CSV table of C-alpha atoms and ligand atoms in Angstrom, one decimal:
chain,number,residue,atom,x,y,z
A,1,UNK,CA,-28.8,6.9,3.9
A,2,UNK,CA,-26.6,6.1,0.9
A,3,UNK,CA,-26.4,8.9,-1.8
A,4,UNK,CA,-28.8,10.1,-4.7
A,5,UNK,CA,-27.8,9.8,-7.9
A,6,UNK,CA,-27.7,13.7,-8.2
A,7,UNK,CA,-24.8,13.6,-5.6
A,8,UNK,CA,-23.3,10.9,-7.1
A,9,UNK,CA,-23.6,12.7,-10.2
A,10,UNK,CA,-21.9,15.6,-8.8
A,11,UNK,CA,-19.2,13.7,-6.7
A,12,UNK,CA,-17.9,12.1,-9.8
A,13,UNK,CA,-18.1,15.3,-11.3
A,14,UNK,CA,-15.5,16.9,-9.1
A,15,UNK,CA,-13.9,13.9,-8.9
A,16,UNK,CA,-12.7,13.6,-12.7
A,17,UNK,CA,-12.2,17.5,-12.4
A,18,UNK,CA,-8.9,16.5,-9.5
A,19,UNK,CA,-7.8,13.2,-11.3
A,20,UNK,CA,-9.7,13.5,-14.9
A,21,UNK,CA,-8.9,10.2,-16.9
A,22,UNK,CA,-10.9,7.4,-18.3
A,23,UNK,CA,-11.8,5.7,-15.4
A,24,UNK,CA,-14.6,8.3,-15.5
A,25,UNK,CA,-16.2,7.1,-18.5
A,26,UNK,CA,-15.6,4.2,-17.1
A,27,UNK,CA,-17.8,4.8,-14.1
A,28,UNK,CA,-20.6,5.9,-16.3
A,29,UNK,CA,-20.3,2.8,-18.0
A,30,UNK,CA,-20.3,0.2,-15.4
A,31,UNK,CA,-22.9,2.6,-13.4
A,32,UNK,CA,-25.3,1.8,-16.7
A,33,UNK,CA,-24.5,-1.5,-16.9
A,34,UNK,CA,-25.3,-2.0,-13.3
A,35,UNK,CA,-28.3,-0.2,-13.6
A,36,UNK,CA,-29.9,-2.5,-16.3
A,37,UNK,CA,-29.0,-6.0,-15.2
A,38,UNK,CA,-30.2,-4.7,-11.6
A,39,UNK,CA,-33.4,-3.8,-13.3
A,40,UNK,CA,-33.7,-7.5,-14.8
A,41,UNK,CA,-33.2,-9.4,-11.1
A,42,UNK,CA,-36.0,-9.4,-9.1
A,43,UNK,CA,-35.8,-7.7,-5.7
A,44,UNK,CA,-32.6,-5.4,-6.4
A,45,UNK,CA,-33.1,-1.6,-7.1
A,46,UNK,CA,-31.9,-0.2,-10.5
A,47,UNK,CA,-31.4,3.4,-9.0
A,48,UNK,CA,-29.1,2.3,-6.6
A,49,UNK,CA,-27.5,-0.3,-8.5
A,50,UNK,CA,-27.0,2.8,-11.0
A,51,UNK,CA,-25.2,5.1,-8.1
A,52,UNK,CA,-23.4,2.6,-6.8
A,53,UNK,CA,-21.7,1.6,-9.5
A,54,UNK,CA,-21.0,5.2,-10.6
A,55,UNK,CA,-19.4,5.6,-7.0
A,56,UNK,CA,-16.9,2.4,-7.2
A,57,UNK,CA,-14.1,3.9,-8.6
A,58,UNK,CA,-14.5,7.3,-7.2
A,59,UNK,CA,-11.2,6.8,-4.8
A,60,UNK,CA,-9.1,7.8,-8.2
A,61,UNK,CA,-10.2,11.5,-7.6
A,62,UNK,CA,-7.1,11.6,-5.6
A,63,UNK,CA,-4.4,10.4,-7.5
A,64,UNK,CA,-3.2,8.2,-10.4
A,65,UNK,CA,-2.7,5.1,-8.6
A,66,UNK,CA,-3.2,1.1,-8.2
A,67,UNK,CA,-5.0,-0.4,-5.1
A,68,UNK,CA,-4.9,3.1,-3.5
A,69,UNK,CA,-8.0,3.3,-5.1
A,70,UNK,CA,-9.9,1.2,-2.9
A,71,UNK,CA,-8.9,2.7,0.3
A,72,UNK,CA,-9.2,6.3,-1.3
A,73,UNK,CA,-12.6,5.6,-2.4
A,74,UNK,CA,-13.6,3.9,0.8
A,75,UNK,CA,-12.3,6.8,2.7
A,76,UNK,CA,-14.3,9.4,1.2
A,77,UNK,CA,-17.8,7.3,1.0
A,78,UNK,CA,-17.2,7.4,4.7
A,79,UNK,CA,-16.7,10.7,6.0
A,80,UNK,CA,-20.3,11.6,4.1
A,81,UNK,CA,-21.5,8.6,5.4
A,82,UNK,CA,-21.8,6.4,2.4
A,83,UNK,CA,-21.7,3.2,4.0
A,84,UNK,CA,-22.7,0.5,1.0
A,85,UNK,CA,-20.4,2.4,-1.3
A,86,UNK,CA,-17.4,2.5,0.7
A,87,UNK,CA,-17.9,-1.2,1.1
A,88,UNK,CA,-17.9,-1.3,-2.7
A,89,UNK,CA,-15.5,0.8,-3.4
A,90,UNK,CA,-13.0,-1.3,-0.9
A,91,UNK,CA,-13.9,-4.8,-1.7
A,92,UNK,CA,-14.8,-4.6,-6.0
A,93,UNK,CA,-11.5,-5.8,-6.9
A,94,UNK,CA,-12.1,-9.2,-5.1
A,95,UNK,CA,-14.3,-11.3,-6.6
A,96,UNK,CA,-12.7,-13.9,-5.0
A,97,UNK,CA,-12.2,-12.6,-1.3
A,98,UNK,CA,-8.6,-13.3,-0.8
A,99,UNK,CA,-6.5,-10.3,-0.8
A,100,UNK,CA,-3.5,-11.8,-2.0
A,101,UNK,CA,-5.5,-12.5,-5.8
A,102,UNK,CA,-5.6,-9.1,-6.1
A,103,UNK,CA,-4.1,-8.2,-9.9
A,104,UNK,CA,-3.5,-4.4,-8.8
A,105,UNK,CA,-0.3,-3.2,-7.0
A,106,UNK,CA,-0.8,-2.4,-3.5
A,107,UNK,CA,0.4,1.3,-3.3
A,108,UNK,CA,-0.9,1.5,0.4
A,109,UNK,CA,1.4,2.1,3.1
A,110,UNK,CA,1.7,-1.3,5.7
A,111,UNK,CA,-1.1,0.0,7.9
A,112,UNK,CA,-3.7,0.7,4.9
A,113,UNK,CA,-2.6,-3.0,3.6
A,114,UNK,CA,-3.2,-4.2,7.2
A,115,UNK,CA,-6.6,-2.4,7.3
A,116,UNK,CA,-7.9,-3.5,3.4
A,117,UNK,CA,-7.2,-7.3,4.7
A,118,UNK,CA,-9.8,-7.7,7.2
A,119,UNK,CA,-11.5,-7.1,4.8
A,120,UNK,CA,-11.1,-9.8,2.2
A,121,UNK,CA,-11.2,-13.2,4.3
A,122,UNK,CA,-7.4,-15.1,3.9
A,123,UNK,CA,-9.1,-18.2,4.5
A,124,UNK,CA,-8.2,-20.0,0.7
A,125,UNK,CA,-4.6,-20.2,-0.5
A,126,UNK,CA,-4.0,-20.6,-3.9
A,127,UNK,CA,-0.3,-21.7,-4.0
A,128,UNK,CA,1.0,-21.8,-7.5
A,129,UNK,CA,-2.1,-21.5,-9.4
A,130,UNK,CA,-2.2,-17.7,-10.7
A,131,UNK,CA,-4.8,-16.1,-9.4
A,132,UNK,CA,-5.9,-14.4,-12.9
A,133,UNK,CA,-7.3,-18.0,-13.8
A,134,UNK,CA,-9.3,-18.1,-10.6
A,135,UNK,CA,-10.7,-14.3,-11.2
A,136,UNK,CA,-11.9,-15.5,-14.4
A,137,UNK,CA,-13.1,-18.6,-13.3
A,138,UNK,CA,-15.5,-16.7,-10.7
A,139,UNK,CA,-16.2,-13.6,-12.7
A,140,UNK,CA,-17.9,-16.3,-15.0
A,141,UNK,CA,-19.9,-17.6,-11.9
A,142,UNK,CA,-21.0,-14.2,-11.3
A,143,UNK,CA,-21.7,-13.7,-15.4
A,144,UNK,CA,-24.2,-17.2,-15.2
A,145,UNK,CA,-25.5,-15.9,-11.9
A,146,UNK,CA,-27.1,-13.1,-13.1
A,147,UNK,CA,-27.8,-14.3,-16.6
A,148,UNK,CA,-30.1,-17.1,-14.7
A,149,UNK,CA,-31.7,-14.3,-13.1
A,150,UNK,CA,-32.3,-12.0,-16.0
A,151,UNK,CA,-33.2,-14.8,-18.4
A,152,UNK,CA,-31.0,-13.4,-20.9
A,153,UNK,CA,-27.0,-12.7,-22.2
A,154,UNK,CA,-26.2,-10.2,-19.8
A,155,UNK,CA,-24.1,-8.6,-23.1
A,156,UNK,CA,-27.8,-7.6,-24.5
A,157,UNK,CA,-28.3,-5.4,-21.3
A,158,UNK,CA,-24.9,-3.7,-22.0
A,159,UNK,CA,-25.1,-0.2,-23.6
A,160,UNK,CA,-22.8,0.0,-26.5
A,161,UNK,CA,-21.1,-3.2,-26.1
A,162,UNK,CA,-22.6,-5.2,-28.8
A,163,UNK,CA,-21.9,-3.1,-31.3
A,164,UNK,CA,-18.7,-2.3,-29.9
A,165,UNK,CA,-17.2,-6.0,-29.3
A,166,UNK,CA,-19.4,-8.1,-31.3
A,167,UNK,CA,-19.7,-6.5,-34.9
B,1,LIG,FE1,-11.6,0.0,-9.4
């Protein structure tokens, strides 16, 4: 049973209270933008979509800090047994899932890097081609997948962000 939004509410809560910062604001953003293109796509749920997303960055309670995050985050989802949110919370800096394209720092100790790989497949190398180019390339993909679903620019589902980058 993943959380309710009430506990996710709360757990961010406390969370920004150990590590305040914007990545908190930054949750509540990403959590409503979640939220309304999930509520768009047929057969995904908007509430969960919502928590989820507030719950992605939620391993920076602990410290200021690069790829830490991920494991940090992951950690905590499970011990309260937030299984789809600790999968998130490790794997949402790899669109493309090579761990190696990663544009963070890995500020894990050998064992945590270890542990974070099996969970990105190293099946695609890359060689000189910077992997920035290929992030952007498939966060695109992801941009036209769900703007095919929705039937729309997913930037009109997007609180504030109109008006914000567009005006
Ligand atoms: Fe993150």
């Amino acid at each position: 049973m993943g959380p309710d939004r009430t506990a996710a509410i709360l757990t961010l809560e406390k969370a920004s209270r150990s590590n305040p910062g914007p990545w908190v604001d930054h949750s509540r953003y990403v959590a409503q933008a979640c939220g309304c293109i999930a509520s768009r796509c047929g057969g995904m749920c908007a509430e969960r979509a919502y928590v989820l997303g507030l719950l992605h960055d939620i391993g920076r309670y602990a410290r200021v800090s690069s790829e830490r995050h991920l494991i940090d985050g992951y950690r905590l989802c499970v011990e309260r047994g937030w299984e789809k949110a600790a999968q998130i919370c490790i794997s949402h800096a790899f669109m493309i899932q090579d761990i190696e394209t990663s544009i963070g720092t890995f500020d894990v100790s050998r064992e945590d890097y270890l542990f974070m790989e099996r969970f990105v497949d190293v099946t695609i190398r890359y060689g000189v081609h910077p992997s920035t180019v290929d992030r952007r390339k498939k966060t695109l993909e992801l941009k036209a997948y769900f703007e095919h679903k929705i039937g729309c620019s997913i930037y009109t589902l997007l609180p504030g962000v109109i008006e914000n980058s567009f005006r």
